[in-house]
């Protein structure tokens, strides 16, 4: 079946949807949803907009999947990919190198804070997280502390699907089908201030309390057994929890005190999402490792990276020591060439500056929705927001499982899409709508999002 034109005739659309139902195993998808319904098929993108196979336009409120930072349809990135594929389509980084990986590693080392100078490429975010846990374990083995192998991360946080990364992930429902997972991954509270049970009237004190839970977990587990703490700058899952003031400074102190590596998982938060190349820069902390992916190429080709300090690399530089880890397509030449050209666009168009100049307007526009009875909280930073939905604004009562199922899965996602907005409604924590648009968006797009959300959330409330 080869139907991929921009607009597809009705019979061919049905055919395409039918073929998808018969052969395409979609990710994190309840396939039965499409037993009778039409699989949404996206065929084209331009700037912050995407088009489906029927020619209908949508605002891409999620940048694909927190990925398409520079917007869709950048032919210069396609041309760079084609040029690289004709020059050197593929070569591994297994004992050999190629120019684009070298150039990109140097560029990332320059952009990353402090002496995060050593870049290990992967094909995506989960592999970067997996690589970070493995390097932490081997680093401690090589430096005479072989029992340090456990990790600490936060409840409801998502860190990817490989079995190590899934262990680090704090979403019980995503893990249950695959238990037992890699042992040694322990969870601490996240920074959901809206649902704070401690210091609910003092954001800074709440942040201190949340950071101190990490010290407590290290003590419980035994400092000699803990290798790393994995945290996102702004936690995505649960609906965008920014760090309270002082949170990361306290976490850094704790990691130093207990000799534990601080891994900043920036698979979403790097490359402009928060108005800086790295989220750690925005909040002024120094990680030992950064994991990133997604926006590194704006999705024009798959690529991820684990960026480590000189100190972590150091023991691997001697004798027979080798990081026993590799991925065939990690640091693919086409992806590295695309990443370099993507970073050129960031620089040329000052996309980080654009986010910083416009984030206040984005927040203010979304906060207008707080006048709706169903909107409990609007939170986030940069171009990265979660809108928490509640049954009762005063008590902050949330929906029960059946209501959540009816509201999010049964109505919201499709209604928002039908209203011309592609975004995400998520109930891995409390029910939220998430927005993470391409970084080229401006006030007109913010208004478009607000209008679509206002209409659909008003309708959702009337159906409760
Ligand atoms: C913070 C974080 N870590 C890891 C991952 C996994 O990345 P990937 O889907 O590229 O494997 C994600 C994906 O959204 C993420 O948000």
Short mmCIF file of N, CA and C in Angstrom, two decimals, residues 47 119 121 129 164 182 187 231 251 262 280 289 303 309 380 462:
data_model
loop_
_atom_site.label_atom_id
_atom_site.label_comp_id
_atom_site.label_asym_id
_atom_site.label_seq_id
_atom_site.Cartn_x
_atom_site.Cartn_y
_atom_site.Cartn_z
N UNK A 47 5.87 24.97 9.81
CA UNK A 47 5.89 25.84 10.98
C UNK A 47 5.27 25.12 12.17
N UNK A 119 30.79 13.30 25.31
CA UNK A 119 29.46 13.03 24.73
C UNK A 119 29.38 11.61 24.19
N UNK A 121 26.81 9.25 22.22
CA UNK A 121 25.57 9.37 21.44
C UNK A 121 24.74 8.09 21.49
N UNK A 129 19.20 7.56 28.98
CA UNK A 129 19.00 7.30 30.41
C UNK A 129 19.64 5.97 30.79
N UNK A 164 15.97 -0.73 32.18
CA UNK A 164 16.64 0.08 33.21
C UNK A 164 15.93 1.42 33.37
N UNK A 182 14.73 -4.00 36.50
CA UNK A 182 16.08 -3.92 37.06
C UNK A 182 15.96 -3.48 38.52
N UNK A 187 12.16 5.51 44.76
CA UNK A 187 11.42 6.73 44.43
C UNK A 187 11.28 7.66 45.63
N UNK A 231 16.80 13.30 37.78
CA UNK A 231 15.74 14.31 37.91
C UNK A 231 15.60 15.09 36.61
N UNK A 251 19.70 19.76 46.24
CA UNK A 251 19.97 18.42 45.69
C UNK A 251 21.47 18.29 45.39
N UNK A 262 24.57 13.35 40.06
CA UNK A 262 23.31 14.02 39.74
C UNK A 262 23.12 13.99 38.22
N UNK A 280 19.38 22.76 33.08
CA UNK A 280 20.24 22.99 34.24
C UNK A 280 20.75 24.43 34.24
N UNK A 289 25.85 14.47 34.87
CA UNK A 289 25.50 13.90 33.57
C UNK A 289 24.22 14.59 33.09
N UNK A 303 18.09 11.00 17.38
CA UNK A 303 19.40 11.12 18.04
C UNK A 303 19.20 11.43 19.52
N UNK A 309 30.75 14.50 32.73
CA UNK A 309 31.88 15.37 33.12
C UNK A 309 33.22 14.68 32.84
N UNK A 380 4.20 25.58 34.83
CA UNK A 380 5.27 25.25 33.89
C UNK A 380 6.23 26.41 33.79
N UNK A 462 -19.63 20.72 31.11
CA UNK A 462 -21.09 20.54 31.00
C UNK A 462 -21.46 19.05 30.89
#
